[in-house]
JSON list of C-alpha atoms in Angstrom, two decimals:
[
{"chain": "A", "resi": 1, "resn": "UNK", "atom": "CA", "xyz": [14.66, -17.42, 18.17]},
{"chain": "A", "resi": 2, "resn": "UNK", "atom": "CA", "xyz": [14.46, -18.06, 14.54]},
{"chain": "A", "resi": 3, "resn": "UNK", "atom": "CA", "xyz": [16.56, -16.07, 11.98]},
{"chain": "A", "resi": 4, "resn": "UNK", "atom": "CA", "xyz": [12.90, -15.16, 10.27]},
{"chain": "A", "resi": 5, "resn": "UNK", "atom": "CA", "xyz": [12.40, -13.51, 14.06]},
{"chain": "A", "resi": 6, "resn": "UNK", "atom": "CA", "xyz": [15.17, -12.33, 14.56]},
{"chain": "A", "resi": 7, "resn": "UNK", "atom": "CA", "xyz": [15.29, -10.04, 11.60]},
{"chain": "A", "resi": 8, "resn": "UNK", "atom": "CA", "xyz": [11.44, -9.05, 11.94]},
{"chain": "A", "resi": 9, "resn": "UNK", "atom": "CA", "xyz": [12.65, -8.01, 15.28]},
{"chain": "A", "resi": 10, "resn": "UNK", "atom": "CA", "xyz": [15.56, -5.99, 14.20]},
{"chain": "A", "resi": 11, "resn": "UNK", "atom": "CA", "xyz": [13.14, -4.06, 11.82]},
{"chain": "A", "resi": 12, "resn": "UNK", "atom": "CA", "xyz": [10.67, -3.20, 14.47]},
{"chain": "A", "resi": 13, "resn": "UNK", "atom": "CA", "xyz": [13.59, -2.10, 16.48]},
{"chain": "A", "resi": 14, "resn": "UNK", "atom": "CA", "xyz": [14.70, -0.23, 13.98]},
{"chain": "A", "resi": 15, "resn": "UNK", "atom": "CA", "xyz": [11.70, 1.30, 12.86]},
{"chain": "A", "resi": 16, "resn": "UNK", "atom": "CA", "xyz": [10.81, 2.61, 16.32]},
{"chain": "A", "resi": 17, "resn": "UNK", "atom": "CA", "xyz": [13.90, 4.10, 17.02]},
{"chain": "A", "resi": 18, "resn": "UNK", "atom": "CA", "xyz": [14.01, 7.76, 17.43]},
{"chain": "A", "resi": 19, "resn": "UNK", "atom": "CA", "xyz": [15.87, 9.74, 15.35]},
{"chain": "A", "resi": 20, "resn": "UNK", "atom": "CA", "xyz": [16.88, 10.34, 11.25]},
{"chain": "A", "resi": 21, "resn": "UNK", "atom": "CA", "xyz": [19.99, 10.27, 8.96]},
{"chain": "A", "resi": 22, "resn": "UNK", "atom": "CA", "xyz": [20.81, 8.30, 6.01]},
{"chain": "A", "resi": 23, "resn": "UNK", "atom": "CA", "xyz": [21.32, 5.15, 7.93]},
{"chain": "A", "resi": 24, "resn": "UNK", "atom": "CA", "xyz": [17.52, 5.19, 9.51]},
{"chain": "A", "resi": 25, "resn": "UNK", "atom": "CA", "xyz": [14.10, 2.80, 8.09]},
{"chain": "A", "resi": 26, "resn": "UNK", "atom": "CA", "xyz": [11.61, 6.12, 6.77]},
{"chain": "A", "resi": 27, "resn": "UNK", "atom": "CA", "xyz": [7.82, 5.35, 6.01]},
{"chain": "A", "resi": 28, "resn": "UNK", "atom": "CA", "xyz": [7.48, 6.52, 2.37]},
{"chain": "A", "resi": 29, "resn": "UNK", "atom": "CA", "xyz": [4.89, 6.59, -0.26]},
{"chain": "A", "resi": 30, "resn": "UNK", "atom": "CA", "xyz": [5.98, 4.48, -3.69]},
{"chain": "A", "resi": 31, "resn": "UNK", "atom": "CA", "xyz": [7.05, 7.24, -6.50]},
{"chain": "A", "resi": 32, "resn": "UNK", "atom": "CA", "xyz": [4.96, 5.61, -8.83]},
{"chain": "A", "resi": 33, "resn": "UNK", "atom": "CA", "xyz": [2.39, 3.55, -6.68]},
{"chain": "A", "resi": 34, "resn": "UNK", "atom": "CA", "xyz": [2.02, 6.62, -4.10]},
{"chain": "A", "resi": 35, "resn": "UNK", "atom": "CA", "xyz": [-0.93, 4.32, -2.81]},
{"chain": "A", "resi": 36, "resn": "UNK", "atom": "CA", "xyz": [1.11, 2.32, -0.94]},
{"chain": "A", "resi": 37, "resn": "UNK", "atom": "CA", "xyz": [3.29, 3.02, 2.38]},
{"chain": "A", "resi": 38, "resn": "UNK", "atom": "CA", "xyz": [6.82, 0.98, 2.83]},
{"chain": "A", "resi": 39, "resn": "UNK", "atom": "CA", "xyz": [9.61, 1.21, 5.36]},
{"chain": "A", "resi": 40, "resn": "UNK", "atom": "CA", "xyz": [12.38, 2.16, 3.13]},
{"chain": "A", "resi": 41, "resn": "UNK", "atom": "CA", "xyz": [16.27, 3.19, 3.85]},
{"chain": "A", "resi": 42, "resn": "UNK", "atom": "CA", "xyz": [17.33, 6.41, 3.52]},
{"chain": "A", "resi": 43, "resn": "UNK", "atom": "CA", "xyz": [20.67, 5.25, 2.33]},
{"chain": "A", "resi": 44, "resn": "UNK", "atom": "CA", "xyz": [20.58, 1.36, 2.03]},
{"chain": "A", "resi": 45, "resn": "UNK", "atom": "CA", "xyz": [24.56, 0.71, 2.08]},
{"chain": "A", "resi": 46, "resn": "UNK", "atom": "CA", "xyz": [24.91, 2.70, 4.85]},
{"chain": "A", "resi": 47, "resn": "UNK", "atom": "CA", "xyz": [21.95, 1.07, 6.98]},
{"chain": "A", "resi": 48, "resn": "UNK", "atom": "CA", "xyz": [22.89, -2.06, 6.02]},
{"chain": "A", "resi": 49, "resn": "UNK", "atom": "CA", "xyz": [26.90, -1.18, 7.37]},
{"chain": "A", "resi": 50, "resn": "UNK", "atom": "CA", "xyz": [25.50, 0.00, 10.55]},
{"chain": "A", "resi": 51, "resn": "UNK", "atom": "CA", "xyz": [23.34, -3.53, 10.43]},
{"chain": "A", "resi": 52, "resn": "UNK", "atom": "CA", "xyz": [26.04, -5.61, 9.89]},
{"chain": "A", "resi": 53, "resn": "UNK", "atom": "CA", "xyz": [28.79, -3.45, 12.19]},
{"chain": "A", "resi": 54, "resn": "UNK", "atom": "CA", "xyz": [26.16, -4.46, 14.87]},
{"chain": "A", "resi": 55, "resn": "UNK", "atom": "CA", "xyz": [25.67, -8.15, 13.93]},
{"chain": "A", "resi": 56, "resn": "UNK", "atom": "CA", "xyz": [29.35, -8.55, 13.75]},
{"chain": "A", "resi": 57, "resn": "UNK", "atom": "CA", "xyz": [28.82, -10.81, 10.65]},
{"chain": "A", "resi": 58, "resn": "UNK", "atom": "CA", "xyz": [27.74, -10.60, 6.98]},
{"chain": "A", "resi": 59, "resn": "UNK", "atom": "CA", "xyz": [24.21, -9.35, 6.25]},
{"chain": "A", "resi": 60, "resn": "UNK", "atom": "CA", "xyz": [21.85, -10.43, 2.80]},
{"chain": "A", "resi": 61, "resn": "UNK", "atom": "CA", "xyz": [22.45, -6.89, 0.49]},
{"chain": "A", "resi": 62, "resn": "UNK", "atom": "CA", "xyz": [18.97, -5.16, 1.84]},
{"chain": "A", "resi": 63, "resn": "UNK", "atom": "CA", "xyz": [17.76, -5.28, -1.84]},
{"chain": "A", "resi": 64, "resn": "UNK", "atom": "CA", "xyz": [14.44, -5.29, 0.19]},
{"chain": "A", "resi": 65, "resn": "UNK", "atom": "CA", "xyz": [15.12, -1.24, 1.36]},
{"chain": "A", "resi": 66, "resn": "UNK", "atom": "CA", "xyz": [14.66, 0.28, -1.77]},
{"chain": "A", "resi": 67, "resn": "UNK", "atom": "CA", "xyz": [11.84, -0.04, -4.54]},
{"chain": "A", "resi": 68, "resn": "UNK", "atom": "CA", "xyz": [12.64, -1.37, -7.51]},
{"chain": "A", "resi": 69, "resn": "UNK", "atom": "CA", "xyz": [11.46, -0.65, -10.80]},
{"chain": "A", "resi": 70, "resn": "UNK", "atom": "CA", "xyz": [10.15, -3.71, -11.96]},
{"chain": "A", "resi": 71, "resn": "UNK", "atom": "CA", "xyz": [7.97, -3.98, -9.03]},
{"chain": "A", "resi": 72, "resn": "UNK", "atom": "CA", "xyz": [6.67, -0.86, -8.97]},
{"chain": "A", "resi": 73, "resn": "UNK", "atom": "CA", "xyz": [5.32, -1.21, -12.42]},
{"chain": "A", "resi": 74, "resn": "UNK", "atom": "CA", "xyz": [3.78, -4.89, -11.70]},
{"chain": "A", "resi": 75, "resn": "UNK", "atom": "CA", "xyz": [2.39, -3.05, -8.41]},
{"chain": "A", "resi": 76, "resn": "UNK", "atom": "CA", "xyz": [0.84, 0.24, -10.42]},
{"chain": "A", "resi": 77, "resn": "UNK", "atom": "CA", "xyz": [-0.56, -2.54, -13.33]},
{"chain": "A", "resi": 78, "resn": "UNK", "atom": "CA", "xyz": [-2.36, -4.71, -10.59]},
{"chain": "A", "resi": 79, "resn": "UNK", "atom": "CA", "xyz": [-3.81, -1.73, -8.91]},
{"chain": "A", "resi": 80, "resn": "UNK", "atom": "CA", "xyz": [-5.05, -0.53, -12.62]},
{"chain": "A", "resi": 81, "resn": "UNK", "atom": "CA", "xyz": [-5.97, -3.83, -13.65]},
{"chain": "A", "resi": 82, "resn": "UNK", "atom": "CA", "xyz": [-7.98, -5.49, -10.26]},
{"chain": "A", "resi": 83, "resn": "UNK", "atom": "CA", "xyz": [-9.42, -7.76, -12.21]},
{"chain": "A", "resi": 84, "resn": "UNK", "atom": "CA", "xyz": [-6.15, -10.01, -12.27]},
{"chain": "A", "resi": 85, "resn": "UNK", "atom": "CA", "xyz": [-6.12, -10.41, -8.77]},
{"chain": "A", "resi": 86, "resn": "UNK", "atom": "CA", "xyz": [-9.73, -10.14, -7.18]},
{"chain": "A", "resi": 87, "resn": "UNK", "atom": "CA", "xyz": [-10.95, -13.34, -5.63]},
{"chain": "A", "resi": 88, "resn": "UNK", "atom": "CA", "xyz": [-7.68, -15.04, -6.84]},
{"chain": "A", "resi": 89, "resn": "UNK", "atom": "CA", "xyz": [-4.66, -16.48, -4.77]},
{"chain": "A", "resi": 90, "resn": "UNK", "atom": "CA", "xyz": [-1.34, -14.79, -5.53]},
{"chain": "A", "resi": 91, "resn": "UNK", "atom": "CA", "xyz": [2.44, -15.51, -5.12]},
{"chain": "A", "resi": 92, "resn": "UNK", "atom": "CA", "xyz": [4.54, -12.65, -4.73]},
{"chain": "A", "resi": 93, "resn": "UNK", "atom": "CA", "xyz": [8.19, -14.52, -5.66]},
{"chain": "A", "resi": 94, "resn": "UNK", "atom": "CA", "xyz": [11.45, -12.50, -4.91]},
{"chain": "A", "resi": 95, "resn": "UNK", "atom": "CA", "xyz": [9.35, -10.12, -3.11]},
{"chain": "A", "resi": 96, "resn": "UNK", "atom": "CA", "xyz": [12.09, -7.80, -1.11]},
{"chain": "A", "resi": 97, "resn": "UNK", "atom": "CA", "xyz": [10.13, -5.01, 0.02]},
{"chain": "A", "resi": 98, "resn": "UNK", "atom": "CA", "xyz": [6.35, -6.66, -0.72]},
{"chain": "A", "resi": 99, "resn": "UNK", "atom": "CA", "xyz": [5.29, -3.98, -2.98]},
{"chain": "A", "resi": 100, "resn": "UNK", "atom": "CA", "xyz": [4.02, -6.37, -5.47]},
{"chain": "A", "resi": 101, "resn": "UNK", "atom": "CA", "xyz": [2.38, -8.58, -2.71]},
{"chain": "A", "resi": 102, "resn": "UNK", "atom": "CA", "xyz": [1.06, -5.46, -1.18]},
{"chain": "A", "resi": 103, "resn": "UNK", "atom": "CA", "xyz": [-0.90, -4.21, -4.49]},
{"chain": "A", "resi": 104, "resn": "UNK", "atom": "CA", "xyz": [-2.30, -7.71, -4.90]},
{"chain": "A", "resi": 105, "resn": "UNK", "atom": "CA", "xyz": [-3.90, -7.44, -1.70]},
{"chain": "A", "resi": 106, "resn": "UNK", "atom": "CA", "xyz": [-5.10, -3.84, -1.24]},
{"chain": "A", "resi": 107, "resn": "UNK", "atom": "CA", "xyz": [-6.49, -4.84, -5.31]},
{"chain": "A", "resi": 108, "resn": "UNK", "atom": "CA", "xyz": [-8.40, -7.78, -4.09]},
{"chain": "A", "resi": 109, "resn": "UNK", "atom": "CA", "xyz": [-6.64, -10.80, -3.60]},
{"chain": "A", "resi": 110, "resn": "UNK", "atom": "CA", "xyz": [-8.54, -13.82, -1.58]},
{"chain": "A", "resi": 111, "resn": "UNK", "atom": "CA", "xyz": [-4.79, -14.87, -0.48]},
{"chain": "A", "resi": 112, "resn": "UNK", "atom": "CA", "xyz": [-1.38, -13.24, -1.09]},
{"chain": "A", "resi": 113, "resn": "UNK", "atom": "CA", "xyz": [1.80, -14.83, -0.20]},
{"chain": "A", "resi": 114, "resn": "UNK", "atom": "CA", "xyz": [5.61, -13.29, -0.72]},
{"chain": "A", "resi": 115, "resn": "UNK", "atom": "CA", "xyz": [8.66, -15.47, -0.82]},
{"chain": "A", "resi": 116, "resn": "UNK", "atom": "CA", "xyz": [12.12, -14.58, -0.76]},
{"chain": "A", "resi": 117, "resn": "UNK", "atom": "CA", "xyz": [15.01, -16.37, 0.73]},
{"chain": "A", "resi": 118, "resn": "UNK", "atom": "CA", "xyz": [16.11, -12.96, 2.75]},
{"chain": "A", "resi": 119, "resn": "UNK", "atom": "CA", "xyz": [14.67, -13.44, 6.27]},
{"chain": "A", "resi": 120, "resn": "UNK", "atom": "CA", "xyz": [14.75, -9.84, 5.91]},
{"chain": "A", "resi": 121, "resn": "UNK", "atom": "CA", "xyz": [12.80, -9.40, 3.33]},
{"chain": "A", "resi": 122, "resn": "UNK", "atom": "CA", "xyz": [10.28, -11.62, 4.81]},
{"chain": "A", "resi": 123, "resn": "UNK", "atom": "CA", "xyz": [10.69, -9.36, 8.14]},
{"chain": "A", "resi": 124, "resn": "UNK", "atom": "CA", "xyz": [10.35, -6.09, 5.54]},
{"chain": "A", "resi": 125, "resn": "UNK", "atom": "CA", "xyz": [6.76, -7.87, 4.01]},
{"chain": "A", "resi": 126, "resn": "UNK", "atom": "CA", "xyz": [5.21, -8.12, 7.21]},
{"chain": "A", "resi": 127, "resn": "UNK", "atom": "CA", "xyz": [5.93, -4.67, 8.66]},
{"chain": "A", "resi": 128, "resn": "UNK", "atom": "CA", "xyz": [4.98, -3.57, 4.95]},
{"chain": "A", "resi": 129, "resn": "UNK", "atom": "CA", "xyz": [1.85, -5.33, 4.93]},
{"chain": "A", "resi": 130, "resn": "UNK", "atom": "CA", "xyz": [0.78, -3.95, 8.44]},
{"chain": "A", "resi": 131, "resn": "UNK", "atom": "CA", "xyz": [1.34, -0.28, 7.52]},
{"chain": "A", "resi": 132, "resn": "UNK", "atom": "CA", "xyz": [-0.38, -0.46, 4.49]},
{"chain": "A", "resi": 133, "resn": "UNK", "atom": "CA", "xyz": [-3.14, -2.89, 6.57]},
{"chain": "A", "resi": 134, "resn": "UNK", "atom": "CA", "xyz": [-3.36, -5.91, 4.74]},
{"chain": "A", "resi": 135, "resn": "UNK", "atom": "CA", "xyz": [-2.64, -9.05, 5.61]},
{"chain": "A", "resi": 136, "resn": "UNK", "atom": "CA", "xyz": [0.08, -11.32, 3.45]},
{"chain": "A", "resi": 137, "resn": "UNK", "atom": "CA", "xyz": [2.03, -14.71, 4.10]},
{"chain": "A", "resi": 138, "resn": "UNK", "atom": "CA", "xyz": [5.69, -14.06, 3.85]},
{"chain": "A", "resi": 139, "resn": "UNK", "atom": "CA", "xyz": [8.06, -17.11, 3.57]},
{"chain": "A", "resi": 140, "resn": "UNK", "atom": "CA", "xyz": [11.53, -17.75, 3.44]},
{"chain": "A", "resi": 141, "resn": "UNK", "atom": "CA", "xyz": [11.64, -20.98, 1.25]},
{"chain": "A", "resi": 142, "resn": "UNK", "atom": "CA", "xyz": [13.34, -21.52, -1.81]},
{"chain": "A", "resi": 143, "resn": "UNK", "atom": "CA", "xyz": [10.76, -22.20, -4.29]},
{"chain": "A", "resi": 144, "resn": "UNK", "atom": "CA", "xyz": [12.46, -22.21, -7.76]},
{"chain": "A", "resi": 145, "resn": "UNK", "atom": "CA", "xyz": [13.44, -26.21, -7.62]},
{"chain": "A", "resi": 146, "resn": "UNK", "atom": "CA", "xyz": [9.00, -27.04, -7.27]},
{"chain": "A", "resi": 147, "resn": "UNK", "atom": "CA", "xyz": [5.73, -26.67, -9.04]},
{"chain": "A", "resi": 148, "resn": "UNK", "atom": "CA", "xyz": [3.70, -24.14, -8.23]},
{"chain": "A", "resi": 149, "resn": "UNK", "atom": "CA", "xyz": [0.92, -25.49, -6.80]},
{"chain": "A", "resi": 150, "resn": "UNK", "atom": "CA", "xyz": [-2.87, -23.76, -5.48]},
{"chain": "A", "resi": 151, "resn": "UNK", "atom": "CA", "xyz": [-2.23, -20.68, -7.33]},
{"chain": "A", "resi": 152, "resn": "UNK", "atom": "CA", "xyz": [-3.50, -18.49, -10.04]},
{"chain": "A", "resi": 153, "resn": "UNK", "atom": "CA", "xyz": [-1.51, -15.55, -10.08]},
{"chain": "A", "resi": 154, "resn": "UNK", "atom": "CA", "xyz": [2.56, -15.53, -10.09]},
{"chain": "A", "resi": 155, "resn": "UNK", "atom": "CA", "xyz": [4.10, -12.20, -9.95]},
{"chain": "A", "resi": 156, "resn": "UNK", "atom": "CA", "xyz": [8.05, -11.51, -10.08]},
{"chain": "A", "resi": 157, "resn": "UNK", "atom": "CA", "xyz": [9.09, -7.60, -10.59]},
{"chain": "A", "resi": 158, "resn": "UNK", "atom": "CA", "xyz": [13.05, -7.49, -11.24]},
{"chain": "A", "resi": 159, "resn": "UNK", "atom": "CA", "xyz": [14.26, -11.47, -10.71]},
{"chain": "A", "resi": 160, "resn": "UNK", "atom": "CA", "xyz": [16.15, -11.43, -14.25]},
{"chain": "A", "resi": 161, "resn": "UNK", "atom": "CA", "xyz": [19.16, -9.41, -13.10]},
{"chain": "A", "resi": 162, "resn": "UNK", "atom": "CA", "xyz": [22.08, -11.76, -13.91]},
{"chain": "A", "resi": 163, "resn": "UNK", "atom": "CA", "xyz": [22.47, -14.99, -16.13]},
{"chain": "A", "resi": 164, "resn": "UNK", "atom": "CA", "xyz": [22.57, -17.43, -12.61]},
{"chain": "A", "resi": 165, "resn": "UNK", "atom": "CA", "xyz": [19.49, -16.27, -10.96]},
{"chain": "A", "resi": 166, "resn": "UNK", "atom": "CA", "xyz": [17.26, -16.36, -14.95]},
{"chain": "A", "resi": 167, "resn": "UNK", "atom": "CA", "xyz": [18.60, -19.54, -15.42]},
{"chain": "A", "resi": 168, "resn": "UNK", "atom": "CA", "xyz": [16.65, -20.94, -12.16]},
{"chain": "A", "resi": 169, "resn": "UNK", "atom": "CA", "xyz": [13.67, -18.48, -11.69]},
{"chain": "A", "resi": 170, "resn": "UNK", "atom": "CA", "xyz": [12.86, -19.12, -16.41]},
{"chain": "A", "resi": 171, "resn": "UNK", "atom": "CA", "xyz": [12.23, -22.60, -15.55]},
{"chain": "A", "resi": 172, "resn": "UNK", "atom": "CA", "xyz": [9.75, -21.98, -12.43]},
{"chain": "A", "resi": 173, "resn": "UNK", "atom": "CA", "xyz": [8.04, -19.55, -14.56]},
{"chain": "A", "resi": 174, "resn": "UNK", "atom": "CA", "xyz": [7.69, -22.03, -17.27]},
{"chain": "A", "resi": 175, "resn": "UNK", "atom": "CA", "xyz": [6.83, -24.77, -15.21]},
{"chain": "A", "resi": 176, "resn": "UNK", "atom": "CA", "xyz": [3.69, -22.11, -13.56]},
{"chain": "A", "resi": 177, "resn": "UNK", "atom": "CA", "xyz": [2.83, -21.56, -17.32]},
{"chain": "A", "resi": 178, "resn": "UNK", "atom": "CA", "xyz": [2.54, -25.16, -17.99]},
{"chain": "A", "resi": 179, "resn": "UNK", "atom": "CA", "xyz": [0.26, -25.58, -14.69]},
{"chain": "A", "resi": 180, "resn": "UNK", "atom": "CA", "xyz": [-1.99, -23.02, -15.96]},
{"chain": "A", "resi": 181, "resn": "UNK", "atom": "CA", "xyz": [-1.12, -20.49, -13.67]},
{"chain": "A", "resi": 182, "resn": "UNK", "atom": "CA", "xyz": [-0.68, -17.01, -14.79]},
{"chain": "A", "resi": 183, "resn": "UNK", "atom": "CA", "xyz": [2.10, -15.21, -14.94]},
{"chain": "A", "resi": 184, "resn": "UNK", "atom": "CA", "xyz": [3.67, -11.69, -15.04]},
{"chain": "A", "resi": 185, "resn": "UNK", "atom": "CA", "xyz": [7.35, -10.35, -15.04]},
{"chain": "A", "resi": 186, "resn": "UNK", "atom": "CA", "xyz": [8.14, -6.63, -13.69]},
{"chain": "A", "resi": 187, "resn": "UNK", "atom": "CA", "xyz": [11.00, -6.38, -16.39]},
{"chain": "A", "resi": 188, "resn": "UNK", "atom": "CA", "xyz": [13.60, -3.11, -16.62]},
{"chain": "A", "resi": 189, "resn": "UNK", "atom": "CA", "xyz": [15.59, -3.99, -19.40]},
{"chain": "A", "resi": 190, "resn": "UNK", "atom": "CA", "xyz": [18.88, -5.63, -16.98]},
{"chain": "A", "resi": 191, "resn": "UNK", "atom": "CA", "xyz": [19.51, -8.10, -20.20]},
{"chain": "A", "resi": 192, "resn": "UNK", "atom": "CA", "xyz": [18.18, -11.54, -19.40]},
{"chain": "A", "resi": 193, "resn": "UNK", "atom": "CA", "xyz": [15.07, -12.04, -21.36]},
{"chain": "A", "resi": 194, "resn": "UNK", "atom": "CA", "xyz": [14.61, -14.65, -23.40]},
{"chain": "A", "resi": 195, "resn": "UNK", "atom": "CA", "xyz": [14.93, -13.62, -27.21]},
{"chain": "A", "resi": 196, "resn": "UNK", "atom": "CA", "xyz": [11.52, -15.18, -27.68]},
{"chain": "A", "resi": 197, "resn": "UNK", "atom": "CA", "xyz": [8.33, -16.41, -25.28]},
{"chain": "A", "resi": 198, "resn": "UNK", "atom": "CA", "xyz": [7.65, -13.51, -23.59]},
{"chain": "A", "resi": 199, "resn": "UNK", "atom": "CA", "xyz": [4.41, -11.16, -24.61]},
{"chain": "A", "resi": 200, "resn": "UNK", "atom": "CA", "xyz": [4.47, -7.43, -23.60]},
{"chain": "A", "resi": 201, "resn": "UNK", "atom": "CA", "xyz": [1.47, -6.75, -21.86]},
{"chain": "A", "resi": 202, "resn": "UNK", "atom": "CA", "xyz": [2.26, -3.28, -20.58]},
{"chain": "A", "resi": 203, "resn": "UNK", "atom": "CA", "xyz": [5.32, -0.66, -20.71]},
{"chain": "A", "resi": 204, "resn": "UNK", "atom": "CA", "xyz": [5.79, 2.20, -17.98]},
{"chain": "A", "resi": 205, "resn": "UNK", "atom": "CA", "xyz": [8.08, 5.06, -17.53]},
{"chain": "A", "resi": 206, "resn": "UNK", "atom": "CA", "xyz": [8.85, 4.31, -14.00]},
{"chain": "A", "resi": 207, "resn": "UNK", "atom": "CA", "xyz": [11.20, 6.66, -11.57]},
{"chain": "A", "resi": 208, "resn": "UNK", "atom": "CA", "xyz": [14.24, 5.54, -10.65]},
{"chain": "A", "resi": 209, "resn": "UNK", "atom": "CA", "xyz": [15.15, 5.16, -6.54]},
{"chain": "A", "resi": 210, "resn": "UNK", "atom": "CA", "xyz": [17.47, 2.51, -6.23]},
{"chain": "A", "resi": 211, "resn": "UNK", "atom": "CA", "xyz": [21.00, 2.62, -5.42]},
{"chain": "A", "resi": 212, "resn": "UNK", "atom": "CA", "xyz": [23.43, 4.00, -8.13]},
{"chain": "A", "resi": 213, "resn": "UNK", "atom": "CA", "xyz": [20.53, 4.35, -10.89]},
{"chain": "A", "resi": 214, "resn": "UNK", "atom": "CA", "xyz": [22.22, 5.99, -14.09]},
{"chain": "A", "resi": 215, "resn": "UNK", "atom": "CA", "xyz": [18.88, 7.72, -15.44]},
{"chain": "A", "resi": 216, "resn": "UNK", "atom": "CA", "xyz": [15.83, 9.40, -13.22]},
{"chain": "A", "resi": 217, "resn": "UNK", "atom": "CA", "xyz": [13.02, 7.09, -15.12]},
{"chain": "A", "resi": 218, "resn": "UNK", "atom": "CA", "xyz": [13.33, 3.48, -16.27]},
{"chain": "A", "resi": 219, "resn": "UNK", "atom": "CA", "xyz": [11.48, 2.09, -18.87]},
{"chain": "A", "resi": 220, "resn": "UNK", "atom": "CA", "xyz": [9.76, -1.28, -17.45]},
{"chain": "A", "resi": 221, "resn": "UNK", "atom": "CA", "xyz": [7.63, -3.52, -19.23]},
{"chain": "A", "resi": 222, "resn": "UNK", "atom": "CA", "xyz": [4.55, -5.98, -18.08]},
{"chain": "A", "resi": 223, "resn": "UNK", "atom": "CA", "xyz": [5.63, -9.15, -19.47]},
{"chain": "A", "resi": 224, "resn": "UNK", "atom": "CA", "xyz": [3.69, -12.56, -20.03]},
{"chain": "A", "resi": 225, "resn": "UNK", "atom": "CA", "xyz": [5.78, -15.69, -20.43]},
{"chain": "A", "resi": 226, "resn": "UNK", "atom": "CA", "xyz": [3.87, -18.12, -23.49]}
]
């Protein structure tokens, strides 16, 4: 079996599982998208302990069990906004949980597809996708080193969150510019943006649920690289 398999099995394991505490997979509405449905941690460092106590090796960081603001916001401006996605064919990049990918599709997509390189997070968009009953291609391929190709919608909600990863996922962006693809960036202020390039499109107060989150609302805006 496949490490993509492996992990979607884990998660249906997991999700099935009797039970609750803080290291237990909960079906929860989105805070600010409360459209959507996702299989979210209660506490993600503890599940993920548990996770990796019973893998007896090193787990990805579940960045995919909690919600993050940038994606919520892309998610709650597609879902406001259908005609950016209706009839068109999205990628979801970085997806973790799917919300993004998720909104594209319940807003009218003709073809979604996530990518991120966490076979978990491809496991976490498909068991995403099925609760909230849409259907979305999930891969595990690196994408940042090609040209986006077949597409007409790129969205990417929090993938600026240290200098290493902006300086590979800028030039992807740019390069889906270039191909006349359009583009949008979930973006909560973590320090990467370019000083120039990027058009707001859209700003949102957005709650706060990750992991050690030092204010109750983030400010997130809709951004359009140029």
């Amino acid at each position: 079996m496949g490490v993509a398999a492996t992990a979607l099995v884990d998660l249906e394991r997991e999700i099935a599982a009797p039970g609750h505490g803080l290291d237990r997979l909960r079906l929860l509405p989105v805070p600010f998208v409360p459209e959507l449905r996702l299989h979210l941690a209660e506490d993600p460092i503890v599940w993920w302990a548990r996770m990796e106590a019973r893998a007896g090796h090193p787990l990805p960081p579940p960045y995919w069990a909690s919600v993050w603001p940038g994606g919520q916001a892309l998610a709650r401006h597609l879902l406001d906004h259908p005609d950016l996605v209706t009839g068109r064919r999205v990628l979801d990049l970085a997806a973790g949980s799917g919300v993004v990918a998720v909104a594209a599709a319940l807003a009218g997509a003709a073809q979604v597809v996530a990518a991120d390189t966490d076979p978990y997070s491809v496991a976490a968009v498909t068991v995403n996708a099925r609760a909230n009953g849409v259907r979305i291609a999930a891969t595990d391929r690196d994408l940042l080193d090609d040209t986006p190709a077949e597409l007409d919608l790129l969205v990417a909600g929090d993938v600026l969150y240290d200098g290493a990863t902006a300086a590979r996922m800028l030039p992807f962006l740019r390069r889906a510019v270039f191909a006349e693809v359009d583009v949008l960036v979930g973006e909560p202020g973590r320090g990467h943006v370019p000083a120039h390039g990027m058009a707001v499109v859209a700003e949102y107060l957005v709650p706060t649920t990750e992991p050690t989150a030092d204010s109750p609302v983030r400010r997130v805006q809709v951004l359009r690289p140029r």
